[in-house]
Amino acid sequence: MTQTIPDFDYQRVAVGDVVLNVAVGGSGSPVVLLHGFPQTHLMWRHVAADLARDHTVIVPDLRGYGASDKPAGRDTSTYAKRTMAQDVVELARALGHETFALAGHDRGALVAIRAGLDHPDRITHLAVLDVLPTLDMWDVLQGADAAVAFHLYLMAQPPGLPERMIEASADDFFGFFLDAWGTGPDAIPAEVRAEYLRASREAVPSIVADYRASAGIDVEHDRADRAAGRRLTMPVTVLQQDWGAALGYDAAGLWSAWAADLEHRTLDAGHFMAEQSPGEVVAHLRALLAR
């Protein structure tokens, strides 16, 4: 790890069968921020610095990413979002927080949703940036429009071929998403982009295992929740690009089936909104925390 969030303290914290790299800053009520793909905890550097003025901000690398442990995907549970959500709950407890607000982007948002469903007594507020719940995500990807999510289908394949293909051109593969999903060449500074590429290059098997879980065990968990009528009970804010218009679905309608207390906002901020429009993201997070 060569890049850090200024004025944050770094620790390695054991949770379950992994040790997580985590940055902690500020003081006050706790907020945990979970990163997306193909990024690390650094994607929250602007938002974290702002929130740390009046909150204890906890910013880990997810298992399998960044400087956190990357266990082999021995079975489907290793990178299930249920397992990764348990990591987050245990991390907060290890740092002295029984309850906390939680925000996630992309892959981290899927972990955050699962944490909210599995641990409603621990998550006081939930923010989700630019994803749908896993079950809905697969349902809306249909026809030629699904080509935008080709990586989901590639990494859903059995172990072996996806890992070899990605490892053979890792920088091109991960760099494609950093470029295609950004709003311009300056959206992510060169030194941060290089850090994302290095971290992703060194984590291909675990990243693929994370995605593979989302095509299998994570769908099973979502289906069980839907059948049981389980919903998110804490205040929820969802910030998304207008994927509904692009892919032909009602994003707010899909989300309302999962969250009783929902604020759904469509932002013109690009996928990497926490880096490209941090002020707007912070404003929505602060509004959520005030609910």
CSV table of C-alpha atoms in Angstrom, one decimal:
chain,number,residue,atom,x,y,z
A,1,MET,CA,0.0,0.0,0.0
A,2,THR,CA,1.6,3.2,-1.1
A,3,GLN,CA,-1.3,5.7,-1.0
A,4,THR,CA,-3.1,6.6,2.2
A,5,ILE,CA,-5.9,8.9,3.4
A,6,PRO,CA,-4.1,11.9,5.0
A,7,ASP,CA,-4.5,12.2,8.8
A,8,PHE,CA,-6.1,8.7,9.2
A,9,ASP,CA,-4.5,6.1,11.3
A,10,TYR,CA,-3.9,2.7,9.8
A,11,GLN,CA,-4.4,-0.7,11.5
A,12,ARG,CA,-4.6,-4.3,10.7
A,13,VAL,CA,-7.5,-5.9,12.5
A,14,ALA,CA,-8.3,-9.6,12.8
A,15,VAL,CA,-11.9,-10.5,12.1
A,16,GLY,CA,-12.9,-14.1,11.8
A,17,ASP,CA,-10.5,-15.9,9.4
A,18,VAL,CA,-9.0,-12.7,7.8
A,19,VAL,CA,-7.0,-9.6,8.8
A,20,LEU,CA,-8.4,-6.4,7.3
A,21,ASN,CA,-6.5,-3.3,6.4
A,22,VAL,CA,-8.4,-0.3,7.9
A,23,ALA,CA,-8.0,3.5,8.0
A,24,VAL,CA,-9.7,5.3,11.0
A,25,GLY,CA,-10.0,9.0,11.5
A,26,GLY,CA,-12.1,11.6,13.3
A,27,SER,CA,-14.3,11.3,16.4
A,28,GLY,CA,-18.0,11.0,17.1
A,29,SER,CA,-20.7,8.6,16.0
A,30,PRO,CA,-19.2,5.9,13.8
A,31,VAL,CA,-19.6,5.6,10.0
A,32,VAL,CA,-18.1,2.7,8.0
A,33,LEU,CA,-17.4,3.2,4.3
A,34,LEU,CA,-17.0,0.2,2.0
A,35,HIS,CA,-15.3,0.6,-1.4
A,36,GLY,CA,-16.2,-0.8,-4.9
A,37,PHE,CA,-14.5,-2.4,-7.9
A,38,PRO,CA,-11.8,-2.0,-9.1
A,39,GLN,CA,-10.9,0.2,-6.2
A,40,THR,CA,-9.7,0.1,-2.6
A,41,HIS,CA,-10.6,2.1,0.5
A,42,LEU,CA,-8.9,5.1,-1.2
A,43,MET,CA,-12.0,5.8,-3.2
A,44,TRP,CA,-13.5,7.4,0.0
A,45,ARG,CA,-10.5,9.7,0.6
A,46,HIS,CA,-12.5,13.0,0.0
A,47,VAL,CA,-15.7,11.9,1.7
A,48,ALA,CA,-13.9,10.3,4.7
A,49,ALA,CA,-11.9,13.5,5.3
A,50,ASP,CA,-15.1,15.6,5.4
A,51,LEU,CA,-17.1,13.2,7.6
A,52,ALA,CA,-14.2,12.9,10.0
A,53,ARG,CA,-14.9,16.5,11.2
A,54,ASP,CA,-17.7,15.1,13.3
A,55,HIS,CA,-17.7,11.3,13.0
A,56,THR,CA,-15.4,8.4,13.7
A,57,VAL,CA,-14.9,7.2,10.1
A,58,ILE,CA,-13.8,3.6,9.5
A,59,VAL,CA,-12.6,2.8,6.0
A,60,PRO,CA,-11.5,-0.8,5.4
A,61,ASP,CA,-10.3,-2.7,2.4
A,62,LEU,CA,-12.8,-5.5,1.9
A,63,ARG,CA,-11.5,-9.1,2.2
A,64,GLY,CA,-9.9,-10.0,-1.1
A,65,TYR,CA,-9.0,-6.4,-2.0
A,66,GLY,CA,-6.3,-3.9,-1.3
A,67,ALA,CA,-4.0,-4.6,1.6
A,68,SER,CA,-6.6,-6.9,3.3
A,69,ASP,CA,-6.2,-10.7,3.4
A,70,LYS,CA,-7.2,-12.6,0.3
A,71,PRO,CA,-8.2,-16.1,1.3
A,72,ALA,CA,-8.5,-18.7,-1.4
A,73,GLY,CA,-12.2,-19.3,-2.4
A,74,ARG,CA,-12.3,-22.7,-0.8
A,75,ASP,CA,-16.1,-22.8,-0.9
A,76,THR,CA,-19.0,-20.5,-1.9
A,77,SER,CA,-19.1,-18.9,1.5
A,78,THR,CA,-15.6,-17.5,1.5
A,79,TYR,CA,-16.7,-14.4,-0.6
A,80,ALA,CA,-20.4,-14.5,0.1
A,81,LYS,CA,-21.7,-11.1,0.9
A,82,ARG,CA,-23.0,-12.6,4.1
A,83,THR,CA,-19.4,-13.5,5.1
A,84,MET,CA,-18.1,-10.1,4.1
A,85,ALA,CA,-20.9,-8.4,6.0
A,86,GLN,CA,-20.0,-10.3,9.1
A,87,ASP,CA,-16.4,-9.1,8.6
A,88,VAL,CA,-17.7,-5.5,8.8
A,89,VAL,CA,-19.8,-6.1,11.9
A,90,GLU,CA,-16.9,-7.7,13.7
A,91,LEU,CA,-14.5,-5.0,12.5
A,92,ALA,CA,-16.7,-2.3,14.0
A,93,ARG,CA,-17.0,-4.3,17.3
A,94,ALA,CA,-13.2,-4.7,17.4
A,95,LEU,CA,-12.9,-1.0,17.2
A,96,GLY,CA,-15.4,-0.4,20.0
A,97,HIS,CA,-18.6,0.2,18.1
A,98,GLU,CA,-21.7,-2.0,18.6
A,99,THR,CA,-23.8,0.1,16.2
A,100,PHE,CA,-22.8,2.2,13.3
A,101,ALA,CA,-23.9,3.9,10.1
A,102,LEU,CA,-22.8,2.1,6.9
A,103,ALA,CA,-22.2,3.3,3.3
A,104,GLY,CA,-21.1,1.2,0.4
A,105,HIS,CA,-20.3,1.7,-3.3
A,106,ASP,CA,-20.5,-0.9,-6.0
A,107,ARG,CA,-19.2,-4.2,-4.5
A,108,GLY,CA,-19.1,-2.6,-1.1
A,109,ALA,CA,-22.7,-1.6,-1.5
A,110,LEU,CA,-23.7,-5.2,-1.9
A,111,VAL,CA,-21.9,-6.0,1.3
A,112,ALA,CA,-23.6,-3.1,3.0
A,113,ILE,CA,-27.1,-4.3,1.8
A,114,ARG,CA,-26.4,-7.8,3.2
A,115,ALA,CA,-25.2,-6.3,6.5
A,116,GLY,CA,-28.4,-4.3,6.8
A,117,LEU,CA,-30.5,-7.4,6.1
A,118,ASP,CA,-28.5,-9.7,8.4
A,119,HIS,CA,-27.7,-7.3,11.2
A,120,PRO,CA,-30.6,-4.8,11.5
A,121,ASP,CA,-29.8,-4.2,15.1
A,122,ARG,CA,-26.2,-3.1,14.3
A,123,ILE,CA,-26.7,-0.8,11.3
A,124,THR,CA,-28.3,2.5,12.2
A,125,HIS,CA,-28.3,4.1,8.7
A,126,LEU,CA,-27.5,2.6,5.3
A,127,ALA,CA,-26.3,4.4,2.1
A,128,VAL,CA,-26.0,2.5,-1.2
A,129,LEU,CA,-24.1,4.0,-4.1
A,130,ASP,CA,-24.8,2.9,-7.7
A,131,VAL,CA,-26.0,-0.7,-7.4
A,132,LEU,CA,-29.2,-2.7,-7.2
A,133,PRO,CA,-29.6,-5.6,-4.8
A,134,THR,CA,-28.0,-8.7,-6.3
A,135,LEU,CA,-31.2,-10.5,-7.2
A,136,ASP,CA,-32.6,-7.4,-9.0
A,137,MET,CA,-29.3,-6.7,-10.8
A,138,TRP,CA,-29.4,-10.1,-12.5
A,139,ASP,CA,-33.1,-9.7,-13.3
A,140,VAL,CA,-32.7,-6.4,-15.2
A,141,LEU,CA,-29.7,-7.5,-17.3
A,142,GLN,CA,-31.4,-8.7,-20.5
A,143,GLY,CA,-30.6,-8.9,-24.2
A,144,ALA,CA,-27.9,-6.8,-25.9
A,145,ASP,CA,-28.2,-4.1,-23.1
A,146,ALA,CA,-26.6,-6.6,-20.7
A,147,ALA,CA,-23.3,-6.2,-22.6
A,148,VAL,CA,-22.5,-3.3,-20.3
A,149,ALA,CA,-22.1,-5.8,-17.6
A,150,PHE,CA,-20.0,-8.4,-19.5
A,151,HIS,CA,-17.6,-8.7,-16.6
A,152,LEU,CA,-20.3,-10.1,-14.4
A,153,TYR,CA,-20.9,-13.0,-16.8
A,154,LEU,CA,-17.1,-13.6,-17.3
A,155,MET,CA,-16.4,-13.8,-13.6
A,156,ALA,CA,-19.4,-16.0,-12.9
A,157,GLN,CA,-17.8,-18.9,-14.8
A,158,PRO,CA,-16.2,-21.8,-12.9
A,159,PRO,CA,-12.7,-21.3,-11.5
A,160,GLY,CA,-9.9,-21.4,-14.0
A,161,LEU,CA,-10.6,-19.6,-17.2
A,162,PRO,CA,-11.7,-16.2,-15.9
A,163,GLU,CA,-8.7,-15.9,-13.6
A,164,ARG,CA,-6.3,-16.8,-16.4
A,165,MET,CA,-7.9,-14.5,-18.9
A,166,ILE,CA,-7.8,-11.5,-16.5
A,167,GLU,CA,-4.3,-12.2,-15.2
A,168,ALA,CA,-3.0,-12.2,-18.8
A,169,SER,CA,-4.1,-8.6,-19.3
A,170,ALA,CA,-4.9,-7.3,-15.8
A,171,ASP,CA,-4.0,-3.7,-16.3
A,172,ASP,CA,-6.0,-3.5,-19.5
A,173,PHE,CA,-9.0,-5.3,-17.9
A,174,PHE,CA,-9.2,-3.2,-14.7
A,175,GLY,CA,-8.2,0.0,-16.5
A,176,PHE,CA,-11.1,-0.4,-18.9
A,177,PHE,CA,-13.6,0.1,-16.1
A,178,LEU,CA,-11.7,3.0,-14.5
A,179,ASP,CA,-11.8,4.7,-17.9
A,180,ALA,CA,-15.2,3.7,-19.1
A,181,TRP,CA,-17.1,4.4,-15.9
A,182,GLY,CA,-15.4,7.7,-15.1
A,183,THR,CA,-16.6,11.1,-16.3
A,184,GLY,CA,-13.4,12.3,-17.8
A,185,PRO,CA,-9.6,11.7,-17.9
A,186,ASP,CA,-9.1,13.6,-14.6
A,187,ALA,CA,-11.8,11.8,-12.6
A,188,ILE,CA,-9.2,9.6,-10.9
A,189,PRO,CA,-5.7,11.1,-10.4
A,190,ALA,CA,-2.8,9.1,-12.1
A,191,GLU,CA,-1.2,8.1,-8.8
A,192,VAL,CA,-4.6,6.8,-7.4
A,193,ARG,CA,-5.3,5.0,-10.7
A,194,ALA,CA,-1.9,3.3,-10.5
A,195,GLU,CA,-2.7,2.2,-7.0
A,196,TYR,CA,-6.0,0.7,-8.0
A,197,LEU,CA,-4.4,-1.2,-10.9
A,198,ARG,CA,-1.6,-2.5,-8.7
A,199,ALA,CA,-4.0,-3.7,-6.0
A,200,SER,CA,-6.3,-5.3,-8.5
A,201,ARG,CA,-3.5,-7.0,-10.4
A,202,GLU,CA,-2.4,-8.6,-7.2
A,203,ALA,CA,-5.9,-9.8,-6.3
A,204,VAL,CA,-7.3,-11.4,-9.4
A,205,PRO,CA,-8.4,-14.7,-7.9
A,206,SER,CA,-10.1,-13.1,-4.9
A,207,ILE,CA,-11.8,-10.5,-7.0
A,208,VAL,CA,-13.2,-13.1,-9.3
A,209,ALA,CA,-14.3,-15.2,-6.3
A,210,ASP,CA,-16.2,-12.2,-5.0
A,211,TYR,CA,-18.0,-11.8,-8.3
A,212,ARG,CA,-18.6,-15.5,-8.7
A,213,ALA,CA,-20.4,-15.5,-5.3
A,214,SER,CA,-22.7,-12.8,-6.6
A,215,ALA,CA,-23.9,-15.2,-9.4
A,216,GLY,CA,-24.5,-18.0,-6.9
A,217,ILE,CA,-24.8,-17.9,-3.1
A,218,ASP,CA,-25.6,-14.2,-2.9
A,219,VAL,CA,-28.6,-14.7,-5.2
A,220,GLU,CA,-29.7,-17.6,-3.0
A,221,HIS,CA,-29.6,-15.4,0.1
A,222,ASP,CA,-31.5,-12.6,-1.6
A,223,ARG,CA,-34.2,-15.1,-2.8
A,224,ALA,CA,-34.6,-16.4,0.7
A,225,ASP,CA,-35.0,-12.9,2.1
A,226,ARG,CA,-37.6,-12.0,-0.6
A,227,ALA,CA,-39.6,-15.2,0.1
A,228,ALA,CA,-39.5,-14.4,3.9
A,229,GLY,CA,-40.6,-10.8,3.3
A,230,ARG,CA,-37.4,-9.5,4.9
A,231,ARG,CA,-36.6,-5.8,4.3
A,232,LEU,CA,-34.2,-3.2,5.4
A,233,THR,CA,-35.6,-1.5,8.5
A,234,MET,CA,-33.1,1.4,9.0
A,235,PRO,CA,-33.2,4.7,7.1
A,236,VAL,CA,-31.8,4.0,3.6
A,237,THR,CA,-30.5,6.4,1.0
A,238,VAL,CA,-29.7,5.2,-2.5
A,239,LEU,CA,-27.7,7.3,-4.9
A,240,GLN,CA,-27.6,6.0,-8.5
A,241,GLN,CA,-26.9,7.0,-12.0
A,242,ASP,CA,-30.0,6.8,-14.2
A,243,TRP,CA,-29.4,3.1,-15.0
A,244,GLY,CA,-33.2,2.6,-15.0
A,245,ALA,CA,-33.6,4.8,-18.1
A,246,ALA,CA,-30.6,3.1,-19.8
A,247,LEU,CA,-31.7,-0.5,-19.1
A,248,GLY,CA,-35.5,-0.1,-19.0
A,249,TYR,CA,-36.4,-0.6,-15.3
A,250,ASP,CA,-37.9,1.4,-12.4
A,251,ALA,CA,-34.9,1.7,-10.0
A,252,ALA,CA,-36.9,3.5,-7.3
A,253,GLY,CA,-39.7,0.9,-7.6
A,254,LEU,CA,-37.3,-2.0,-7.2
A,255,TRP,CA,-35.6,-0.4,-4.2
A,256,SER,CA,-38.9,0.3,-2.5
A,257,ALA,CA,-39.5,-3.5,-2.2
A,258,TRP,CA,-36.4,-3.8,-0.1
A,259,ALA,CA,-36.5,-0.6,2.1
A,260,ALA,CA,-39.3,0.7,4.2
A,261,ASP,CA,-37.7,4.1,4.9
A,262,LEU,CA,-36.2,5.0,1.5
A,263,GLU,CA,-34.7,8.1,-0.1
A,264,HIS,CA,-33.8,7.3,-3.7
A,265,ARG,CA,-31.8,9.9,-5.7
A,266,THR,CA,-30.6,9.9,-9.3
A,267,LEU,CA,-27.3,11.7,-9.7
A,268,ASP,CA,-25.6,13.0,-12.8
A,269,ALA,CA,-22.2,12.2,-11.2
A,270,GLY,CA,-20.8,9.1,-12.9
A,271,HIS,CA,-20.2,5.7,-11.4
A,272,PHE,CA,-17.3,6.8,-9.3
A,273,MET,CA,-19.4,9.5,-7.6
A,274,ALA,CA,-17.6,9.5,-4.3
A,275,GLU,CA,-14.4,10.6,-6.1
A,276,GLN,CA,-16.0,12.7,-8.9
A,277,SER,CA,-18.6,14.5,-6.9
A,278,PRO,CA,-17.6,14.1,-3.2
A,279,GLY,CA,-19.4,17.2,-2.0
A,280,GLU,CA,-22.7,16.0,-3.4
A,281,VAL,CA,-22.2,12.5,-1.9
A,282,VAL,CA,-21.3,14.0,1.5
A,283,ALA,CA,-24.4,16.2,1.5
A,284,HIS,CA,-26.6,13.2,1.0
A,285,LEU,CA,-24.8,11.2,3.6
A,286,ARG,CA,-25.1,13.9,6.1
A,287,ALA,CA,-28.9,14.2,5.3
A,288,LEU,CA,-29.2,10.5,5.9
A,289,LEU,CA,-27.4,10.6,9.2
A,290,ALA,CA,-29.8,13.3,10.4
A,291,ARG,CA,-32.8,11.2,9.8
